[in-house]
Amino acid sequence: MDSLQQILADLDYVEYAALGVIGVVGGILSGLVGVGGGIVFVPGLVYAAGWEIQEAVAASLVIIVFSSLSGTIRNAKSDDPVDWRTAGILSLTVAPSSLIGVAISRVSPETVVQISFAVLLIALAYPTAKGRGDLNPGKRVALPLVFLAGIFIGALSGLVGVGGGVMMVPLMVLGMGLGTKRAVSTSLAVVMTTGIIGAAGYIATGFRDPEQLLSLPPLIVGSMIGAPLGVRLRDWMPEAKLRAGFGVFMVIVALRLFSEAFGLF
């Protein structure tokens, strides 16, 4: 108790407010372009708050739990709610696999996580800029390949702190017969379970410093405030330009991560 009181007394409230701003900005960007938290929050924590990338990844997974829970509750009243059967089946593959990524992150140097996150940003920059588009449900993916891809998505989520929704939606449409909107809703439920397991893995392996944990509330609250604001802004802003701009942002962050990983500056 005394140590907690000392931490609260020493807390830098300016930094605390800055984390809240990062949460709001990340939430707005997520709502504007429809991407998950990790793509926004990990670079925000690394470059704006000065965190190590492994700790930013762990924090991102915690934030994802709350943001995806909020989205799942909101989708319950939509015309395309969660398909809980599909969510349960896919969660059994994706969520436990996140611990593979946690283990890799904990035994690997920071460079491995930087390069992995940079590669992910480059791979997703074009699809994010282009938008989801209409998937053709006539092109089916074999179910074993769906589960194999689920293991890969889960491991990647644990390693770099993303939910994996962008990659899961095509899997559910092409491999499990869901409509695109239903797949988007269902992916949030899978992301939530993945975030819970991945975050638990990081907490069990060292992400439990009181100062780190006390940094999470402003990020969580900020993201939950910012996300609906981003959705509202999206209604009157040109989506194509927003997506293109965010795609460029992803490439810039990736290039900076590559530069740092290879010691170019």
PDB file of N, CA and C in Angstrom, residues 55 106 201-209 212:
ATOM      1  N   GLU A  55       6.833  -3.116 -24.379  1.00  0.00           N
ATOM      2  CA  GLU A  55       5.862  -2.639 -23.396  1.00  0.00           C
ATOM      3  C   GLU A  55       4.685  -1.969 -24.109  1.00  0.00           C
ATOM      4  N   ARG A 106       9.293 -12.051 -25.727  1.00  0.00           N
ATOM      5  CA  ARG A 106      10.011 -12.034 -24.458  1.00  0.00           C
ATOM      6  C   ARG A 106      11.427 -12.588 -24.570  1.00  0.00           C
ATOM      7  N   GLY A 201      -0.723 -13.022 -20.974  1.00  0.00           N
ATOM      8  CA  GLY A 201       0.616 -13.574 -21.176  1.00  0.00           C
ATOM      9  C   GLY A 201       1.702 -12.565 -20.862  1.00  0.00           C
ATOM     10  N   TYR A 202       1.507 -11.311 -21.296  1.00  0.00           N
ATOM     11  CA  TYR A 202       2.503 -10.278 -21.006  1.00  0.00           C
ATOM     12  C   TYR A 202       2.543  -9.935 -19.520  1.00  0.00           C
ATOM     13  N   ILE A 203       1.371  -9.886 -18.883  1.00  0.00           N
ATOM     14  CA  ILE A 203       1.332  -9.579 -17.447  1.00  0.00           C
ATOM     15  C   ILE A 203       2.027 -10.681 -16.653  1.00  0.00           C
ATOM     16  N   ALA A 204       1.793 -11.934 -17.065  1.00  0.00           N
ATOM     17  CA  ALA A 204       2.409 -13.066 -16.360  1.00  0.00           C
ATOM     18  C   ALA A 204       3.924 -13.102 -16.544  1.00  0.00           C
ATOM     19  N   THR A 205       4.413 -12.496 -17.629  1.00  0.00           N
ATOM     20  CA  THR A 205       5.850 -12.562 -17.914  1.00  0.00           C
ATOM     21  C   THR A 205       6.579 -11.244 -17.672  1.00  0.00           C
ATOM     22  N   GLY A 206       5.937 -10.315 -16.951  1.00  0.00           N
ATOM     23  CA  GLY A 206       6.691  -9.131 -16.565  1.00  0.00           C
ATOM     24  C   GLY A 206       6.008  -7.796 -16.726  1.00  0.00           C
ATOM     25  N   PHE A 207       4.920  -7.705 -17.503  1.00  0.00           N
ATOM     26  CA  PHE A 207       4.253  -6.415 -17.679  1.00  0.00           C
ATOM     27  C   PHE A 207       3.260  -6.223 -16.518  1.00  0.00           C
ATOM     28  N   ARG A 208       3.811  -5.989 -15.335  1.00  0.00           N
ATOM     29  CA  ARG A 208       2.958  -5.799 -14.169  1.00  0.00           C
ATOM     30  C   ARG A 208       3.528  -4.762 -13.208  1.00  0.00           C
ATOM     31  N   ASP A 209       4.478  -3.983 -13.705  1.00  0.00           N
ATOM     32  CA  ASP A 209       5.005  -2.892 -12.892  1.00  0.00           C
ATOM     33  C   ASP A 209       3.864  -1.908 -12.602  1.00  0.00           C
ATOM     34  N   GLN A 212       3.602   1.015 -14.920  1.00  0.00           N
ATOM     35  CA  GLN A 212       3.091   0.677 -16.241  1.00  0.00           C
ATOM     36  C   GLN A 212       1.581   0.502 -16.217  1.00  0.00           C
TER      37      GLN A 212
END
